[in-house]
Every structure is written in C-alpha cells, then in structure tokens.
CSV table of C-alpha atoms in Angstrom, one decimal:
chain,number,residue,atom,x,y,z
A,24,PRO,CA,64.6,27.3,-23.7
A,25,SER,CA,60.9,27.0,-24.2
A,26,PRO,CA,58.7,26.9,-21.1
A,27,SER,CA,57.5,23.5,-20.3
A,28,PRO,CA,53.8,23.0,-20.2
A,29,SER,CA,52.2,23.2,-16.8
A,30,PRO,CA,50.8,19.9,-15.3
A,31,SER,CA,47.2,21.1,-15.8
A,32,LYS,CA,48.0,21.8,-19.5
A,33,ALA,CA,49.4,18.3,-19.9
A,34,ARG,CA,46.3,16.8,-18.3
A,35,SER,CA,44.0,18.9,-20.4
A,36,LYS,CA,45.8,17.9,-23.6
A,37,ALA,CA,45.9,14.3,-22.7
A,38,ARG,CA,42.2,14.4,-21.9
A,39,ASP,CA,41.4,16.2,-25.2
A,40,GLY,CA,43.6,13.9,-27.2
A,41,ASP,CA,46.0,16.7,-28.2
A,42,SER,CA,49.1,14.8,-27.0
A,43,GLY,CA,51.0,15.6,-30.2
A,44,SER,CA,50.5,12.3,-31.9
A,45,SER,CA,47.6,11.7,-34.1
A,46,SER,CA,45.4,8.7,-33.4
A,47,GLY,CA,44.5,8.3,-37.0
A,48,GLY,CA,40.7,8.3,-36.4
A,49,GLY,CA,40.1,12.0,-36.9
A,50,GLY,CA,39.3,14.0,-33.8
A,51,GLY,CA,41.9,12.6,-31.4
A,52,GLY,CA,41.1,10.3,-28.5
A,53,THR,CA,37.4,10.2,-29.0
A,54,ARG,CA,37.4,6.5,-29.8
A,55,GLY,CA,35.5,6.9,-33.1
A,56,ARG,CA,32.6,8.9,-31.8
A,57,GLY,CA,33.4,12.1,-33.6
A,58,LYS,CA,34.1,15.3,-31.8
A,59,ARG,CA,33.4,15.2,-28.1
A,60,LYS,CA,31.6,18.1,-26.4
A,61,LYS,CA,33.7,19.8,-23.8
A,62,GLY,CA,32.2,20.1,-20.4
A,63,ARG,CA,32.1,23.4,-18.5
A,64,ARG,CA,34.9,22.3,-16.3
A,65,GLU,CA,37.1,21.3,-19.2
A,66,GLU,CA,36.4,24.6,-20.9
A,67,GLU,CA,37.4,26.5,-17.8
A,68,GLU,CA,40.5,24.5,-17.4
A,69,GLU,CA,41.4,25.0,-21.1
A,70,LYS,CA,40.9,28.8,-20.8
A,71,ALA,CA,42.9,28.8,-17.6
A,72,SER,CA,45.7,26.7,-19.2
A,73,SER,CA,45.9,28.7,-22.4
A,74,SER,CA,46.0,32.0,-20.7
A,75,SER,CA,48.6,31.1,-18.1
A,76,SER,CA,52.3,30.8,-18.7
A,77,SER,CA,54.0,31.8,-15.5
A,78,SER,CA,53.9,30.3,-12.1
A,79,ASP,CA,51.5,33.1,-10.9
A,80,ASP,CA,49.1,32.0,-13.6
A,81,ASP,CA,49.4,28.4,-12.5
A,82,GLY,CA,48.2,29.5,-9.1
A,83,VAL,CA,45.2,31.2,-10.7
A,84,VAL,CA,44.5,28.1,-12.8
A,85,LEU,CA,44.7,25.9,-9.8
A,86,ASP,CA,42.4,28.4,-8.0
A,87,ARG,CA,39.9,28.2,-10.9
A,88,ILE,CA,40.1,24.5,-10.9
A,89,ALA,CA,39.6,24.4,-7.1
A,90,ALA,CA,36.7,26.8,-7.5
A,91,ALA,CA,35.1,24.7,-10.3
A,92,ARG,CA,35.6,21.6,-8.2
A,93,LEU,CA,34.0,23.3,-5.2
A,94,GLU,CA,31.1,24.4,-7.4
A,95,MET,CA,30.6,20.9,-8.7
A,96,GLU,CA,30.7,19.5,-5.1
A,97,ALA,CA,28.2,22.1,-4.0
A,98,GLU,CA,25.9,21.2,-6.9
A,99,ALA,CA,26.3,17.5,-6.0
A,100,ILE,CA,25.5,18.2,-2.4
A,101,LEU,CA,22.4,20.2,-3.4
A,102,GLU,CA,21.3,17.4,-5.7
A,103,ILE,CA,21.8,14.9,-2.8
A,104,GLU,CA,19.8,17.1,-0.5
A,105,ARG,CA,17.0,17.4,-3.1
A,106,ALA,CA,17.0,13.7,-3.5
A,107,ARG,CA,16.9,13.2,0.3
A,108,ARG,CA,14.0,15.6,0.6
A,109,ALA,CA,12.1,13.9,-2.2
A,110,ASN,CA,12.7,10.5,-0.6
A,111,ALA,CA,11.5,11.9,2.8
A,112,LYS,CA,8.4,13.3,1.0
A,113,ARG,CA,7.7,9.9,-0.7
A,114,LEU,CA,8.3,8.1,2.6
A,115,ALA,CA,5.8,10.4,4.4
A,116,GLU,CA,3.3,9.9,1.6
A,117,ALA,CA,3.8,6.1,1.8
A,118,GLU,CA,3.4,6.2,5.6
A,119,ALA,CA,0.2,8.3,5.3
A,120,ILE,CA,-1.2,5.8,2.8
A,121,ALA,CA,-0.2,2.9,5.0
A,122,ALA,CA,-1.8,4.6,8.0
A,123,ALA,CA,-5.0,5.2,6.1
A,124,ARG,CA,-5.0,1.6,5.0
A,125,ARG,CA,-4.5,0.4,8.5
A,126,GLU,CA,-7.3,2.6,9.7
A,127,ARG,CA,-9.6,1.2,7.0
A,128,GLU,CA,-8.6,-2.4,8.0
A,129,ARG,CA,-9.2,-1.6,11.7
A,130,LYS,CA,-12.7,-0.2,10.9
A,131,ALA,CA,-13.5,-3.2,8.7
A,132,GLU,CA,-12.3,-5.6,11.4
A,133,ALA,CA,-14.5,-3.7,14.0
A,134,ARG,CA,-17.5,-4.0,11.7
A,135,THR,CA,-16.8,-7.7,11.2
A,136,SER,CA,-16.3,-8.3,14.9
A,137,ALA,CA,-19.6,-6.4,15.6
A,138,MET,CA,-21.4,-8.5,13.0
A,139,LEU,CA,-20.0,-11.7,14.4
A,140,ALA,CA,-21.0,-10.7,17.9
A,141,GLU,CA,-24.5,-9.9,16.7
A,142,ARG,CA,-24.8,-13.3,15.0
A,143,ALA,CA,-23.5,-15.0,18.1
A,144,ARG,CA,-26.0,-13.1,20.3
A,145,ALA,CA,-28.9,-14.0,17.8
A,146,ALA,CA,-27.8,-17.7,17.9
A,147,GLU,CA,-27.8,-17.7,21.7
A,148,GLU,CA,-31.2,-16.0,21.7
A,149,ALA,CA,-32.6,-18.6,19.3
A,150,THR,CA,-31.1,-21.4,21.3
A,151,ARG,CA,-32.7,-20.0,24.5
A,152,ARG,CA,-36.1,-19.7,22.8
A,153,LYS,CA,-35.9,-23.3,21.6
A,154,ARG,CA,-35.0,-24.5,25.1
A,155,GLU,CA,-37.9,-22.5,26.6
A,156,ALA,CA,-40.3,-24.0,24.0
A,157,ALA,CA,-39.0,-27.5,24.7
A,158,SER,CA,-39.3,-26.9,28.4
A,159,ARG,CA,-43.0,-25.7,28.0
A,160,VAL,CA,-43.8,-28.8,25.9
A,161,GLU,CA,-42.2,-31.0,28.6
A,162,GLU,CA,-44.2,-29.3,31.3
A,163,ILE,CA,-47.4,-29.8,29.4
A,164,ARG,CA,-46.5,-33.5,28.8
A,165,VAL,CA,-45.8,-34.0,32.5
A,166,GLU,CA,-49.0,-32.4,33.4
A,167,ALA,CA,-51.0,-34.5,30.9
A,168,ILE,CA,-49.4,-37.7,32.3
A,169,ALA,CA,-50.3,-36.5,35.9
A,170,LEU,CA,-53.9,-36.1,34.8
A,171,GLY,CA,-54.2,-39.6,33.6
A,172,GLU,CA,-56.0,-41.1,30.6
A,173,ILE,CA,-58.6,-39.2,28.8
A,174,ARG,CA,-62.1,-40.4,29.7
A,175,ALA,CA,-65.5,-39.1,28.6
A,176,GLU,CA,-68.4,-38.8,31.1
A,177,PRO,CA,-71.2,-41.3,30.6
A,178,ALA,CA,-73.7,-38.5,30.0
A,179,TRP,CA,-71.8,-37.5,26.9
A,180,ASP,CA,-72.6,-40.9,25.3
A,181,GLU,CA,-76.3,-40.4,25.7
A,182,GLU,CA,-76.2,-36.9,24.3
A,183,LEU,CA,-74.0,-38.0,21.3
A,184,ARG,CA,-76.6,-40.7,20.5
A,185,ALA,CA,-79.5,-38.2,20.7
A,186,LEU,CA,-77.6,-35.8,18.4
A,187,SER,CA,-76.9,-38.6,15.9
A,188,GLU,CA,-80.6,-39.6,15.8
A,189,ALA,CA,-81.6,-36.0,15.2
A,190,LEU,CA,-79.1,-35.7,12.3
A,191,GLU,CA,-80.5,-38.9,10.7
A,192,GLU,CA,-84.0,-37.5,10.9
A,193,LEU,CA,-83.0,-34.3,9.2
A,194,ARG,CA,-81.3,-36.1,6.4
A,195,SER,CA,-84.3,-38.2,5.8
A,196,ARG,CA,-86.5,-35.1,5.5
A,197,VAL,CA,-84.2,-33.5,3.0
A,198,GLU,CA,-84.3,-36.5,0.7
C-alpha cells in the first residue's frame, strides 16, 4: 500500500493546481495568467511536504508552517506598529501646524482688537474735542448776547469823517 499524502501536501497540491487533473489551460489552476510565482510560505510548505513522508516529518512540517505563520504574524505586527508610529508622527505634525495656526490667528486677533480699540479711542477723543469747541462757541455767543448790541461811540463818527476828508484831499493831489 502506498502512503497517503499528508494533509499539508494535499493542500499544497490543491493550491498549486497539481491535483492530478489537468485544467487544460497550461499551468494548472492559474486561471489563464501563466505560471504563478510561489510565495516564500508556499515554497517552505512545498519543501516541507516533499521532504516529509512519515508522521515525524509531518510534525516538522507543521512546525515549519507554524514558524512561518508566526514569522508572518510578527512581520504584520511590525508593519502595524510602523504604521501606528507614522500616524502618530503625522498627527503630532498636524497638531503642531494647527497650534501654530491658532497662535497666528490669536496674534492677528490681538492686533485687530488693539487697532479697533485705538480707533474707538481716537473717535472718542475727536468727539470730545468737537464738544469742547461747540461749548466754547456757545459760551462766546452767550457772552455776546449778554453784552448787548454793538454800538460805536459818537466820537468815532467825527474821527471817521475827518479821515475820509483827508483821504479825499490826498486823492485830489495825486490826480
């Protein structure tokens, strides 16, 4: 009686398309894509399955498969950890950029607030000066009203007539 193939051999053959029947497409179960490259795991399984024929060898094959599986899991864990660190780094960079942006916005807002406060102060100062000027004008007007109407003294009339006559005399000499 011929020894029956181990379960790992059967799986390997089924995966590789060597199930004993030809698929007619050349190359086995590759679905028309030509020869398929074997992965590292498949090569190890194939080596293990071709070199083992007894039950002790099956244990070694299973150990190799388990070791390969553990190695792949370790690589996957390392890759996940690398991705996690890269994401943490990107997050820290994004947070630093956001903090810098918030600081710039805070400074711009402070400048704007200071500018608006200065404008408000200047407007209040201008309003105060206008009120003071209007108040002075009003005080002068009240004082003028209190003094009464403007009247010239009678002596001024005589002096104005004398000056007018002197001016006429000078004009007549020039002509």
